[in-house]
Structures are given as C-alpha cells and as structure tokens.
Coordinates of C-alpha atoms in Angstrom, one line a residue:
Chain A
M70 CA 0.0 0.0 0.0
K71 CA 2.8 2.5 1.0
S72 CA 4.8 1.8 -2.0
R73 CA 1.8 2.2 -4.3
T74 CA 1.2 5.6 -2.9
F75 CA 4.8 6.4 -3.5
L76 CA 4.6 5.3 -7.1
L77 CA 1.5 7.3 -7.6
E78 CA 3.2 10.4 -6.1
I79 CA 6.0 10.1 -8.6
V80 CA 3.7 9.7 -11.5
M81 CA 1.5 12.7 -10.5
I82 CA 4.7 14.9 -10.0
A83 CA 5.9 13.8 -13.5
V84 CA 2.4 14.8 -14.9
A85 CA 2.7 18.2 -13.1
V86 CA 6.2 18.8 -14.6
A87 CA 4.9 18.1 -18.0
F88 CA 1.8 20.2 -17.3
L89 CA 4.1 23.1 -16.4
F90 CA 6.0 23.2 -19.7
P91 CA 4.0 26.1 -21.2
V92 CA 4.7 28.1 -18.0
Y93 CA 8.4 27.3 -18.1
A94 CA 8.5 28.5 -21.7
L95 CA 6.5 31.8 -20.6
V96 CA 8.9 32.6 -17.8
T97 CA 12.2 31.7 -19.4
L98 CA 11.5 33.4 -22.7
S99 CA 10.4 36.6 -20.9
L100 CA 13.9 36.6 -19.3
K101 CA 15.8 36.1 -22.5
S102 CA 17.2 38.4 -25.1
P103 CA 16.1 37.9 -28.7
D104 CA 19.5 36.3 -29.5
Q105 CA 19.1 33.8 -26.8
I106 CA 15.5 33.0 -27.8
S107 CA 16.6 32.1 -31.4
Q108 CA 19.8 30.3 -30.4
T109 CA 18.8 28.4 -27.2
P110 CA 14.9 28.5 -27.0
L111 CA 14.5 25.7 -24.5
S112 CA 17.4 26.3 -22.1
L113 CA 17.3 28.4 -19.0
P114 CA 18.1 32.1 -19.6
N115 CA 21.8 32.8 -19.4
P116 CA 22.2 35.4 -18.3
P117 CA 18.6 36.5 -17.5
T118 CA 17.5 40.0 -18.4
T119 CA 14.7 42.1 -17.1
A120 CA 14.8 44.5 -20.1
N121 CA 11.6 42.9 -21.6
F122 CA 9.6 43.6 -18.4
T123 CA 10.5 47.3 -18.2
E124 CA 9.8 47.8 -21.9
A125 CA 6.5 45.8 -21.8
W126 CA 5.2 47.6 -18.8
S127 CA 5.4 51.0 -20.4
A128 CA 4.7 49.9 -24.0
A129 CA 1.5 48.0 -23.1
A130 CA 0.4 50.9 -20.8
L131 CA -0.4 48.3 -18.1
G132 CA -0.6 50.8 -15.2
P133 CA -3.8 52.5 -16.4
S134 CA -5.3 49.2 -17.5
L135 CA -4.7 47.8 -14.0
I136 CA -6.7 50.7 -12.6
N137 CA -9.5 50.3 -15.1
S138 CA -9.7 46.5 -14.5
T139 CA -9.8 47.0 -10.8
V140 CA -12.5 49.7 -10.9
I141 CA -14.7 47.7 -13.2
T142 CA -14.3 44.4 -11.3
V143 CA -14.9 45.7 -7.9
A144 CA -17.8 47.8 -8.7
S145 CA -19.5 45.0 -10.6
L146 CA -18.8 42.6 -7.8
V147 CA -20.5 44.9 -5.3
A148 CA -23.6 45.3 -7.5
L149 CA -23.7 41.6 -8.1
I150 CA -23.6 40.7 -4.5
A151 CA -26.0 43.4 -3.4
F152 CA -28.7 42.9 -6.0
G153 CA -28.1 39.2 -6.4
S154 CA -28.4 38.3 -2.7
F155 CA -31.3 40.5 -2.4
A156 CA -33.3 38.9 -5.3
A157 CA -32.2 35.4 -4.2
Y158 CA -33.7 35.9 -0.8
F159 CA -37.1 36.6 -2.3
L160 CA -36.7 33.7 -4.9
A161 CA -35.7 31.2 -2.2
R162 CA -38.4 32.1 0.2
T163 CA -41.4 32.7 -1.8
A164 CA -43.8 30.1 -2.8
T165 CA -45.7 32.0 -5.4
R166 CA -45.9 31.2 -9.1
L167 CA -44.4 34.6 -9.8
G168 CA -41.4 33.8 -7.8
Y169 CA -40.9 30.4 -9.6
G170 CA -41.4 32.1 -12.9
L171 CA -38.7 34.7 -12.2
Y172 CA -36.3 32.0 -11.0
I173 CA -36.6 30.2 -14.3
L174 CA -36.3 33.5 -16.2
F175 CA -33.0 34.1 -14.4
L176 CA -31.7 30.7 -15.0
L177 CA -32.3 31.1 -18.8
G178 CA -29.5 33.6 -18.7
I179 CA -27.0 30.9 -17.9
V180 CA -27.7 29.0 -21.2
L181 CA -28.3 32.0 -23.5
P182 CA -25.2 32.8 -25.6
F183 CA -24.6 36.5 -25.2
Q184 CA -23.9 36.7 -29.0
L185 CA -27.7 36.6 -29.5
G186 CA -28.2 40.0 -27.9
M187 CA -24.7 41.3 -28.8
I188 CA -25.7 43.7 -31.6
P189 CA -28.9 45.1 -30.0
L190 CA -26.9 45.6 -26.8
Y191 CA -24.2 47.4 -28.7
E192 CA -26.9 49.8 -30.2
L193 CA -28.5 50.3 -26.7
V194 CA -25.0 50.9 -25.1
S195 CA -24.1 53.4 -27.8
D196 CA -27.5 55.2 -27.6
L197 CA -27.0 55.7 -23.9
G198 CA -23.6 57.1 -24.6
L199 CA -21.9 54.3 -22.5
I200 CA -19.4 53.2 -25.0
G201 CA -15.8 53.7 -23.7
T202 CA -17.1 54.2 -20.0
H203 CA -16.6 52.3 -16.8
A204 CA -20.4 52.6 -16.1
G205 CA -21.3 50.7 -19.3
M206 CA -19.0 47.8 -18.4
I207 CA -20.2 47.7 -14.8
I208 CA -23.8 47.5 -15.8
F209 CA -23.0 44.9 -18.4
Y210 CA -21.2 42.6 -16.1
T211 CA -23.9 43.0 -13.4
G212 CA -26.6 41.9 -15.8
V213 CA -24.6 39.2 -17.5
Q214 CA -23.4 37.5 -14.3
M215 CA -26.6 38.0 -12.4
P216 CA -28.2 34.6 -13.4
F217 CA -25.2 32.7 -12.1
T218 CA -25.0 34.7 -9.0
I219 CA -28.8 34.2 -8.3
F220 CA -28.4 30.5 -9.0
L221 CA -25.6 30.2 -6.4
Y222 CA -27.3 32.4 -3.7
T223 CA -30.8 30.9 -4.1
G224 CA -29.5 27.2 -3.7
F225 CA -27.6 28.4 -0.5
I226 CA -30.5 30.3 1.0
R227 CA -33.0 27.4 0.4
A228 CA -30.9 25.2 2.6
L229 CA -30.9 27.9 5.3
P230 CA -33.4 27.7 8.2
R231 CA -36.0 30.3 7.9
E232 CA -36.2 30.7 11.7
Y233 CA -33.3 33.3 12.0
A234 CA -35.1 35.9 9.9
S235 CA -38.7 35.2 11.2
A236 CA -37.3 35.5 14.8
A237 CA -35.9 38.9 14.0
Q238 CA -39.2 39.9 12.4
I239 CA -41.1 38.8 15.4
D240 CA -39.0 41.2 17.4
G241 CA -40.2 43.9 15.0
A242 CA -37.5 44.1 12.4
S243 CA -38.7 44.8 8.8
H244 CA -37.9 42.4 5.9
L245 CA -35.1 44.7 5.0
T246 CA -33.5 44.8 8.4
A247 CA -34.0 41.1 8.9
F248 CA -32.1 40.5 5.7
T249 CA -29.3 42.9 6.1
K250 CA -28.8 42.3 9.8
V251 CA -29.5 38.6 10.1
V252 CA -29.6 36.7 6.8
F253 CA -26.8 38.4 4.8
P254 CA -24.1 37.6 7.4
L255 CA -25.1 34.0 7.3
L256 CA -24.4 34.0 3.5
R257 CA -20.7 34.5 4.0
P258 CA -19.4 31.2 2.6
I259 CA -21.6 31.5 -0.6
T260 CA -20.7 35.2 -0.9
G261 CA -17.1 34.2 -1.0
T262 CA -17.8 31.7 -3.8
V263 CA -19.8 34.4 -5.8
L264 CA -17.1 36.9 -5.3
I265 CA -14.3 34.5 -6.6
L266 CA -16.2 33.1 -9.6
N267 CA -17.3 36.4 -10.9
A268 CA -14.0 38.2 -10.1
V269 CA -12.2 35.7 -12.3
F270 CA -14.7 35.9 -15.1
I271 CA -14.9 39.7 -15.1
W272 CA -11.2 40.4 -14.7
N273 CA -10.4 37.9 -17.6
D274 CA -13.1 38.8 -20.0
F275 CA -11.8 39.9 -23.3
F276 CA -14.5 40.2 -25.9
T277 CA -16.9 42.7 -24.3
P278 CA -14.2 45.3 -23.3
L279 CA -12.7 44.8 -26.7
L280 CA -16.1 45.7 -28.1
Y281 CA -17.0 48.5 -25.7
L282 CA -13.7 49.9 -24.6
G283 CA -11.4 49.3 -27.6
G284 CA -9.6 52.6 -28.4
S285 CA -11.2 54.5 -25.6
G286 CA -8.2 54.7 -23.4
F287 CA -10.1 52.9 -20.7
E288 CA -9.1 49.3 -21.7
T289 CA -8.9 46.6 -19.3
I290 CA -5.9 44.3 -18.9
P291 CA -6.7 41.5 -21.5
V292 CA -7.5 44.2 -24.1
S293 CA -4.2 46.0 -23.6
V294 CA -2.3 42.8 -23.6
F295 CA -4.0 41.8 -26.8
A296 CA -3.2 45.0 -28.5
F297 CA 0.4 44.9 -27.2
V298 CA 0.9 41.3 -28.5
G299 CA -0.5 42.3 -31.9
Q300 CA 2.1 45.1 -32.1
Y301 CA 5.1 43.1 -31.1
V302 CA 4.0 39.7 -32.4
S303 CA 7.4 38.4 -33.4
D304 CA 9.4 39.5 -30.3
Y305 CA 8.5 36.7 -28.0
G306 CA 10.6 37.9 -25.0
L307 CA 8.9 41.2 -25.0
V308 CA 5.3 39.6 -25.6
F309 CA 5.9 37.0 -22.9
A310 CA 7.0 39.7 -20.4
G311 CA 3.7 41.4 -21.3
L312 CA 1.7 38.3 -20.7
V313 CA 3.5 37.6 -17.3
L314 CA 2.8 41.2 -16.2
G315 CA -0.9 41.0 -17.4
A316 CA -1.6 37.7 -15.7
L317 CA 0.4 38.4 -12.4
P318 CA -2.4 40.4 -10.4
I319 CA -5.0 37.6 -10.8
V320 CA -2.4 34.8 -10.3
A321 CA -1.1 36.5 -7.2
V322 CA -4.6 36.9 -5.7
F323 CA -5.2 33.2 -6.6
L324 CA -2.0 32.1 -4.8
V325 CA -2.9 34.0 -1.8
L326 CA -6.5 32.7 -1.6
Q327 CA -5.9 29.5 -3.3
K328 CA -7.5 27.4 -0.6
Y329 CA -10.7 29.3 -0.7
V330 CA -10.7 29.7 -4.5
I331 CA -10.5 26.0 -5.1
K332 CA -13.0 25.2 -2.4
G333 CA -15.4 28.0 -3.7
F334 CA -15.2 26.8 -7.3
S335 CA -16.1 23.2 -6.4
S336 CA -18.7 23.9 -3.6
G337 CA -20.3 26.8 -5.3
L338 CA -20.9 24.8 -8.5
K339 CA -22.0 21.8 -6.6
G340 CA -24.7 23.9 -5.0
Chain Z
M87 CA -27.1 22.9 15.7
T88 CA -30.7 22.0 15.0
L89 CA -33.2 24.7 15.5
T90 CA -36.4 22.9 16.4
T91 CA -39.3 24.3 14.5
Q92 CA -41.1 26.0 17.2
P93 CA -44.4 27.1 15.7
V94 CA -43.7 30.8 14.9
K95 CA -45.2 33.2 17.4
T96 CA -48.0 35.3 16.1
P97 CA -46.9 38.4 14.3
P98 CA -49.0 41.6 14.5
A99 CA -52.6 40.4 14.1
A100 CA -53.7 42.7 11.3
R101 CA -50.8 41.6 9.1
V102 CA -51.6 38.0 9.5
R103 CA -55.2 38.5 8.5
R104 CA -54.2 40.4 5.5
I105 CA -51.5 38.1 3.9
G106 CA -51.9 34.9 5.7
R107 CA -49.6 33.0 8.0
A108 CA -47.3 31.3 5.6
A109 CA -46.6 34.4 3.6
A110 CA -46.1 36.6 6.7
F111 CA -42.3 36.1 6.7
A112 CA -41.7 35.8 3.0
P113 CA -40.0 38.9 1.5
S114 CA -42.0 40.9 -1.0
W115 CA -41.4 40.8 -4.7
W116 CA -39.7 44.1 -4.9
F117 CA -36.5 42.5 -3.4
A118 CA -36.0 41.0 -6.9
V119 CA -36.5 44.3 -8.8
P120 CA -33.1 45.8 -9.0
A121 CA -31.5 42.5 -10.2
L122 CA -34.4 42.0 -12.7
L123 CA -34.0 45.4 -14.1
V124 CA -30.3 45.1 -14.8
Y125 CA -30.7 41.6 -16.2
A126 CA -33.7 42.5 -18.4
G127 CA -31.8 45.5 -19.8
V128 CA -28.5 43.7 -20.5
V129 CA -29.6 40.2 -21.3
L130 CA -33.4 39.7 -21.9
Y131 CA -34.2 42.8 -23.9
P132 CA -31.2 42.6 -26.3
S133 CA -31.8 38.9 -26.8
I134 CA -35.5 39.3 -27.7
V135 CA -34.5 42.2 -30.1
G136 CA -31.9 39.9 -31.4
V137 CA -34.4 37.2 -32.4
F138 CA -36.1 39.8 -34.5
Y139 CA -32.8 40.9 -36.1
A140 CA -32.3 37.4 -37.2
F141 CA -35.1 37.7 -39.6
T142 CA -33.9 40.9 -41.2
D143 CA -31.1 41.9 -43.7
W144 CA -29.8 44.7 -41.6
S145 CA -26.3 45.8 -42.6
G146 CA -25.5 47.8 -39.5
I147 CA -25.6 51.1 -41.3
G148 CA -28.6 53.3 -41.0
E149 CA -32.1 52.3 -40.2
G150 CA -32.5 49.9 -43.1
K151 CA -33.9 46.8 -41.5
S152 CA -36.2 44.9 -43.8
F153 CA -37.9 41.7 -42.8
V154 CA -36.7 38.9 -45.1
G155 CA -38.4 35.9 -43.4
L156 CA -36.3 32.7 -43.3
A157 CA -33.8 33.9 -46.0
N158 CA -30.9 34.2 -43.4
F159 CA -31.5 30.6 -42.3
R160 CA -31.7 29.3 -45.8
A161 CA -28.5 31.2 -46.5
I162 CA -26.9 29.4 -43.5
L163 CA -27.6 26.1 -44.9
G164 CA -25.9 26.9 -48.2
D165 CA -22.9 28.8 -46.5
E166 CA -19.9 26.5 -46.5
Q167 CA -18.1 28.7 -44.0
V168 CA -21.1 28.5 -41.4
M169 CA -21.7 24.8 -42.0
G170 CA -18.1 24.1 -41.6
S171 CA -17.7 26.1 -38.5
L172 CA -20.9 24.2 -37.1
G173 CA -19.0 20.9 -37.7
N174 CA -15.9 22.3 -36.1
T175 CA -17.8 23.5 -33.1
L176 CA -19.5 20.2 -32.5
L177 CA -16.2 18.3 -33.0
L178 CA -14.4 20.6 -30.7
T179 CA -17.1 20.4 -28.0
V180 CA -17.1 16.5 -28.2
V181 CA -13.3 16.4 -27.9
I182 CA -13.2 18.9 -25.1
L183 CA -16.0 17.2 -23.2
V184 CA -14.4 13.8 -23.4
V185 CA -10.7 14.7 -22.9
Q186 CA -11.1 17.5 -20.3
N187 CA -13.4 15.5 -18.1
G188 CA -11.3 12.3 -18.5
V189 CA -8.2 14.1 -17.6
G190 CA -9.9 16.0 -14.9
L191 CA -11.1 12.8 -13.3
L192 CA -7.8 11.2 -13.5
L193 CA -6.2 14.2 -11.8
A194 CA -8.8 14.3 -9.2
L195 CA -8.2 10.6 -8.3
G196 CA -4.5 11.3 -8.2
V197 CA -4.6 14.3 -6.0
H198 CA -7.4 12.8 -3.8
A199 CA -5.0 10.1 -2.7
K200 CA -2.9 10.7 0.4
L201 CA 0.1 12.1 -1.5
K202 CA 2.6 14.4 0.3
S203 CA 2.5 17.0 -2.5
R204 CA -1.2 16.9 -3.1
A205 CA -1.9 20.5 -1.9
L206 CA 0.7 21.9 -4.3
L207 CA -0.5 19.6 -7.1
R208 CA -3.9 21.0 -6.8
V209 CA -2.8 24.6 -7.0
I210 CA -0.5 23.7 -10.0
F211 CA -3.3 21.9 -12.0
F212 CA -5.8 24.6 -11.2
A213 CA -3.8 27.8 -11.7
P214 CA -4.5 28.1 -15.6
V215 CA -8.2 28.4 -14.9
V216 CA -7.8 31.8 -13.3
V217 CA -5.8 33.3 -16.3
S218 CA -7.5 35.1 -19.1
P219 CA -8.2 32.7 -22.0
V220 CA -6.8 35.2 -24.5
M221 CA -3.4 35.2 -22.7
V222 CA -3.4 31.5 -22.5
A223 CA -4.0 31.3 -26.2
F224 CA -1.0 33.7 -26.9
L225 CA 1.2 31.5 -24.7
W226 CA 0.2 28.4 -26.6
K227 CA 0.7 30.0 -29.9
Y228 CA 4.4 29.8 -28.9
V229 CA 4.1 26.3 -27.5
Y230 CA 2.7 25.4 -30.9
T231 CA 5.4 27.2 -33.0
P232 CA 6.3 25.3 -36.1
D233 CA 10.0 25.8 -35.4
P234 CA 11.3 22.3 -34.8
S235 CA 14.0 23.6 -32.3
A236 CA 11.5 25.6 -30.1
G237 CA 8.3 25.0 -28.2
L238 CA 6.5 21.7 -28.0
N239 CA 8.4 20.5 -31.2
G240 CA 11.7 21.1 -29.6
L241 CA 10.7 19.4 -26.5
L242 CA 9.4 16.3 -28.1
G243 CA 11.7 16.3 -31.2
L244 CA 8.7 16.6 -33.6
N245 CA 8.2 18.7 -36.7
I246 CA 4.5 19.5 -36.8
D247 CA 2.9 22.8 -37.8
W248 CA 0.4 22.5 -34.9
L249 CA -1.7 25.6 -35.8
G250 CA -0.8 26.0 -39.4
D251 CA -1.7 22.5 -40.7
P252 CA -5.4 22.4 -41.4
S253 CA -5.8 18.7 -40.4
V254 CA -4.2 19.4 -37.0
A255 CA -5.1 22.9 -36.0
L256 CA -8.5 22.0 -34.6
W257 CA -7.0 19.3 -32.3
S258 CA -4.3 21.8 -31.2
I259 CA -7.0 24.3 -30.1
A260 CA -8.7 21.5 -28.2
G261 CA -5.3 20.6 -26.6
M262 CA -4.8 24.2 -25.2
V263 CA -8.4 24.4 -24.0
V264 CA -8.0 21.1 -22.1
W265 CA -4.7 22.4 -20.6
Q266 CA -6.4 25.4 -19.3
Y267 CA -9.6 23.8 -18.0
A268 CA -8.7 20.2 -16.8
G269 CA -8.1 21.7 -13.4
Y270 CA -11.6 23.0 -13.3
S271 CA -13.0 19.6 -13.9
M272 CA -10.5 18.3 -11.5
V273 CA -11.8 20.5 -8.7
I274 CA -15.5 19.7 -9.3
F275 CA -14.6 16.0 -9.3
L276 CA -12.6 16.5 -6.2
A277 CA -15.6 17.9 -4.3
G278 CA -17.5 14.8 -5.4
L279 CA -14.8 12.4 -4.2
E280 CA -14.7 14.1 -0.9
G281 CA -18.4 13.6 -0.5
V282 CA -18.0 9.8 -0.8
P283 CA -18.3 8.2 2.6
K284 CA -15.2 6.3 3.8
E285 CA -17.4 3.6 5.3
L286 CA -18.6 2.6 1.9
H287 CA -15.1 2.0 0.7
E288 CA -14.1 0.1 3.8
A289 CA -17.3 -2.1 3.5
A290 CA -16.5 -2.9 0.0
M291 CA -13.0 -3.6 0.9
I292 CA -14.0 -6.0 3.5
D293 CA -16.2 -7.7 0.9
G294 CA -13.0 -8.2 -1.2
A295 CA -13.5 -5.6 -3.8
G296 CA -10.4 -4.5 -5.7
T297 CA -9.5 -0.9 -6.5
L298 CA -11.1 -0.9 -9.9
Q299 CA -14.2 -2.6 -8.5
R300 CA -14.5 -0.1 -5.8
F301 CA -14.3 2.7 -8.3
R302 CA -16.8 1.1 -10.6
Y303 CA -19.3 0.3 -7.8
V304 CA -18.8 2.8 -5.1
T305 CA -17.0 6.0 -6.3
W306 CA -18.4 6.3 -9.8
P307 CA -22.1 6.2 -9.0
L308 CA -21.6 8.8 -6.2
L309 CA -19.8 11.1 -8.6
A310 CA -23.0 11.5 -10.7
P311 CA -23.8 15.0 -9.6
A312 CA -20.3 16.3 -10.2
L313 CA -20.2 14.5 -13.6
T314 CA -23.6 16.3 -14.5
I315 CA -22.1 19.7 -13.7
N316 CA -18.9 19.0 -15.4
L317 CA -20.5 17.8 -18.6
M318 CA -22.8 20.7 -18.8
L319 CA -20.1 23.3 -18.1
S320 CA -17.8 21.8 -20.7
T321 CA -20.6 21.5 -23.3
I322 CA -21.8 25.0 -22.9
G323 CA -18.1 26.3 -22.8
G324 CA -17.2 24.3 -26.0
L325 CA -20.3 25.4 -28.0
K326 CA -19.6 29.1 -27.2
L327 CA -15.8 28.9 -27.6
F328 CA -14.5 32.2 -28.9
D329 CA -11.5 33.9 -27.2
Q330 CA -9.0 30.9 -27.6
V331 CA -9.7 30.5 -31.3
F332 CA -9.8 34.3 -32.0
A333 CA -6.4 34.9 -30.4
A334 CA -4.6 31.7 -31.5
T335 CA -5.7 31.2 -35.1
N336 CA -8.6 33.6 -35.9
G337 CA -10.4 30.7 -37.6
G338 CA -7.5 29.7 -39.8
P339 CA -5.7 28.2 -41.6
G340 CA -8.4 28.6 -44.2
Y341 CA -11.6 27.9 -42.2
A342 CA -10.0 24.9 -40.4
T343 CA -10.7 26.2 -36.9
E344 CA -13.6 28.6 -37.5
T345 CA -16.2 28.1 -34.8
L346 CA -19.9 29.5 -34.9
S347 CA -18.8 32.2 -32.5
T348 CA -15.8 33.4 -34.7
V349 CA -17.9 33.2 -37.8
L350 CA -20.8 35.2 -36.4
Y351 CA -18.2 37.8 -35.1
K352 CA -16.8 38.1 -38.5
Q353 CA -20.2 38.4 -40.2
A354 CA -21.1 41.3 -37.9
F355 CA -17.9 43.2 -37.5
V356 CA -15.9 42.5 -40.7
Y357 CA -18.6 42.1 -43.3
G358 CA -21.3 44.3 -41.6
K359 CA -24.0 41.7 -41.9
F360 CA -25.8 42.2 -38.7
G361 CA -28.9 40.4 -39.5
Y362 CA -27.2 37.4 -40.8
S363 CA -24.8 37.3 -37.9
T364 CA -27.6 37.4 -35.5
A365 CA -29.3 34.5 -37.3
I366 CA -26.2 32.3 -36.7
A367 CA -26.2 33.5 -33.1
L368 CA -29.8 32.2 -32.8
V369 CA -28.8 28.8 -34.3
L370 CA -26.0 28.7 -31.7
A371 CA -28.6 29.6 -28.9
L372 CA -30.9 26.8 -30.1
F373 CA -28.0 24.3 -30.0
V374 CA -27.0 25.2 -26.5
A375 CA -30.6 25.2 -25.3
A376 CA -31.3 21.8 -26.9
V377 CA -28.1 20.2 -25.7
S378 CA -28.4 21.5 -22.2
L379 CA -32.0 20.3 -22.0
V380 CA -31.2 16.9 -23.1
Q381 CA -28.3 16.8 -20.7
V382 CA -30.3 18.0 -17.6
Y383 CA -33.1 15.7 -18.4
Y384 CA -30.9 12.6 -19.0
L385 CA -28.2 13.2 -16.3
R386 CA -30.6 14.3 -13.7
S387 CA -32.8 11.1 -14.2
R388 CA -29.7 9.1 -13.9
E389 CA -28.8 10.7 -10.6
V390 CA -32.1 10.0 -9.1
A391 CA -32.0 6.4 -10.2
Q392 CA -29.1 5.9 -7.9

C-alpha cells in the first residue's frame, strides 16, 4: 500500500512537470534576449535579463489598465452581491408562481449565448452614450453575471433555516433589516464563492471590453495585452513579459487565496 | 445545531389576517426588482430584439432593416463557412468534453490520494483556470510554434505545424483548452470524491472488492452530480468557444478552426451583416438550449435512479 502511494506520487509529480512546460516557456522566454531566444529556445536564460519587463510595462500601458480592470471588477462585484443576494432571498423564500417564474427566467440567462443580444446591446449601449465608459461595463457585467449569482445564492438560501429571519421579524424588524442584519451575514461562505467566480470571469473577460472599450483609453488588462501582443508579435521575449505582467495580478490573488478559491469553485458549483 | 421548528409566534394580528400566516415572513417581490432590471436591460431585452434581427437583412448602417423571413437561415444552410464552423464547433465540443473530463477525473483521483505533494499539485493543475483565455492562447501560440527547435516540437523532437496544418489545428485548439480547464473539472470531481463516505469503501474492501471494482461500484455512481455539472459546463463552454480561437488562429488556416462564435463575429464586424450574424447566433442559442435540456433531463434522471 505504502509503495503504491509512493509510485502514484512520482507519477503525479511527473504529470505536473509536463503540465508546467508552457509556464516554463513563458517565464524563461520573458527573461531572455532575442538572440538567446533564437539560439537556445528551450534552455534556461543565461544570463537572465529584465529588459523585456520594463519595456513591456510602459509599451502596453499596463498601469492605467490595471486601474480600469480593478475599478470595473470591484464595482461589478459589489452590485452583483447586493442585487443578487437580495433577489435570491425573495426567490428562495417565496412560494408564489411569480417567484418560480422569475427564477426560471433568471436561469435562462446561464444558457443563453450573449452573442444573440450582442448587436442590439451594442446599439443600446451606444444610444445611452456608455461606449468607452466604466459605467457601461459595470452595468453589463452586473446583468450578464446575475443569473449565475442568483443561482448560487438561491440554492444556498434554500438550505438555510427560515427561523433566524422570522425571529428577528417577530422582534419587530422589517424584511429589509432582517435581511441585512441577520440573513446576509449568514451567507458569507456563498458570498465568497460568488465573489471569486465572478472576479475571475470579469477580470479575464476579453470580448466585451474589446467591443465597448477598444480605443477609448479605458481598456482593461486583457484588451491591452491583446493590442500589445498584436504590435510586437514576433518579439517573444517582450510579448511574454507582457503576458506575465498581465496575468500576475490575478495569479497573485489566486495564490494567496488558493485554498478558498479551489473550495469556492467546487462547492459553489456543486450547489 | 438544529433549530427545532417552534411554531412561529404570532406576528401583529392585522398583518396575519391580510396576507396569511405562511406568507407573513416571505419577503416581498420588490426584493428582486433591482436584479431583474439590470438583467432585463442587459440580457433579456437585447436577446429578444436579437431574435427579430435574425429575420432581417440589416447591414448595420442606417435604419434599413427589412424583414426577410427565413432567408438568413436558408443562406446558412448553403454557406460553407458557417456549416463548416458548425461541424468544427461540434467536434471541438465533443473532444473537449471527453478529454477535459477524462483528464480532470484522473487528476482528481490522483490528488485525492494521500500524497505528500497533493496540496501543491492541486494549485498547479488549477492555476491556468484563473488566467485570461486570451493570454493562454497567446502562450500556446508559442508552444505550438512550427520551429522544430523550439516550443513543443523542440521538447518532443517533432516537426509539426500545430496551428498551421489544417488537419491538426482544430486538435491543437482542443489541446490548449483542455490544458487550461482540466483543473476546473478536477476541482469539481474532487468535491464529489470528498463527499464519498469512507465507510462505503471500507465495507467494499471487507467484501473483497479491488481498487477498480471499488471505483466502478462505489465511487463512480456517487460522482454522478459532479459529472452532471462538469459535462454541462464543458458542453456550454465548448459550444460558445471564442476567445481562444480568436487569439490563436482567428479561424485559420483557411476555415479549419472557425467556430460558430468566430464566424458570427466576422459576419457582424468584418462584413457588416448584422442580421445574418444574429441569425447564426440564434442557431447557436438553439443548439446550446437543446443540448443543455437533453443533458439536464438525461443526467438528472440518472442521478435520481441511484
């Protein structure tokens, strides 16, 4: 039994090493000069250079993009959590036909491809003058991720005893107070999951900001990196330094929170 | 911590009379209003308008939208690019579905065992999930470089034009999607594995069941809910696949890696055929809806049976 576990460990580590090959290429190439890349593409950088990083940072204008991505992601998350938990509380507790119909209507949004509404939405956003604005993106993400958020919250609230809130209401609290003071704090585990899943999606989304923010000066990280890569396409060292810098914030957050992230992903989806 | 259900003390009498006892503590419908407004504005309304656009010949310029009936759909049937992309999308979806979940399950079984390195291994396998698909695609563009001394070719001593050879390119795209999301499947299977009671395995072991038998008769049936979610997610993800293809090959070489999503993007933003593009989107929506319905129906019934 012991030796079998040991053998499995060796196999799994070998798999992990193979799995990491693209990451190895990413990091080593970003630390190499163009000469090293063409002459010794697979070896370790010798000597390593950080020139690619300084150049990529300024050429890709990652500083401003970092701020744009952060503003859009944080504001969308706040709206998603506030509106989503609020709506889910009604949907989970009501026994009316209206409530059930609404729940199904929300779930529809998980399956519906966004491309179906892509062009009408583009018209709407541009009619409202929201192209190239943070507000437009925040409203977009709040709407698009609402079904998934409500799905997660509703499942969790259904499993929660009703008595906490009704006790508060007997003591004279309104629905609103009972929710904010009693129910919402109980939702902490699922709020964590909602936060993580939506943060990863919004931070990494590429297509929508390309469409709505492209050329506005308010681009998010994936769009800036995309434009940067297009510009320096043949210079792998520089491009990869840009990729490392672009992915670093979310990967760093992941590494710090990895325990909760992995747990949140699985338990949240398991419902 | 069980809260025994004490019959709820009577709330203010007038209120009870008005709305009845059961509803007294149910929050009112306006709780759902803010969420519904944003959702309706961003998703429902545009999608409904989109369905109408699918029956017009709108070019995206000016107000000229005339109703053309089923013409767009007839055109789709005769459009080699769209039909080819439909085939590509379905093939990609099936390959991703099978390989991603197969690999994900094996990884989950591996890191579920009592390995010293299992915490680190979980982090490694999951990490690509949190990175933007566009960036992963750019990374893999290099991994798939045709240069025989660099990338995957250099590592394995091969000489394959991974993304440039039309007969290989689609499989290469599937490969990088699987690399990015196998960890996602792994994590969901892992959650399922952790829900399998130890006692069942011990009982089976006492009955003389070997490793494979225990997997077949104990673990596998109990993984049904995790499998349902995994299959649904990878199917929907596969059918809608856009970013990875857009960044890695933009549908090429020729039309070899074109998917429904990349084709409808080009029809709208390159050729300005907004009506036609939306018709393709409607076809995609119907595919996704049909497949998810069948999966929910079939897989849920399978879960209940156990």
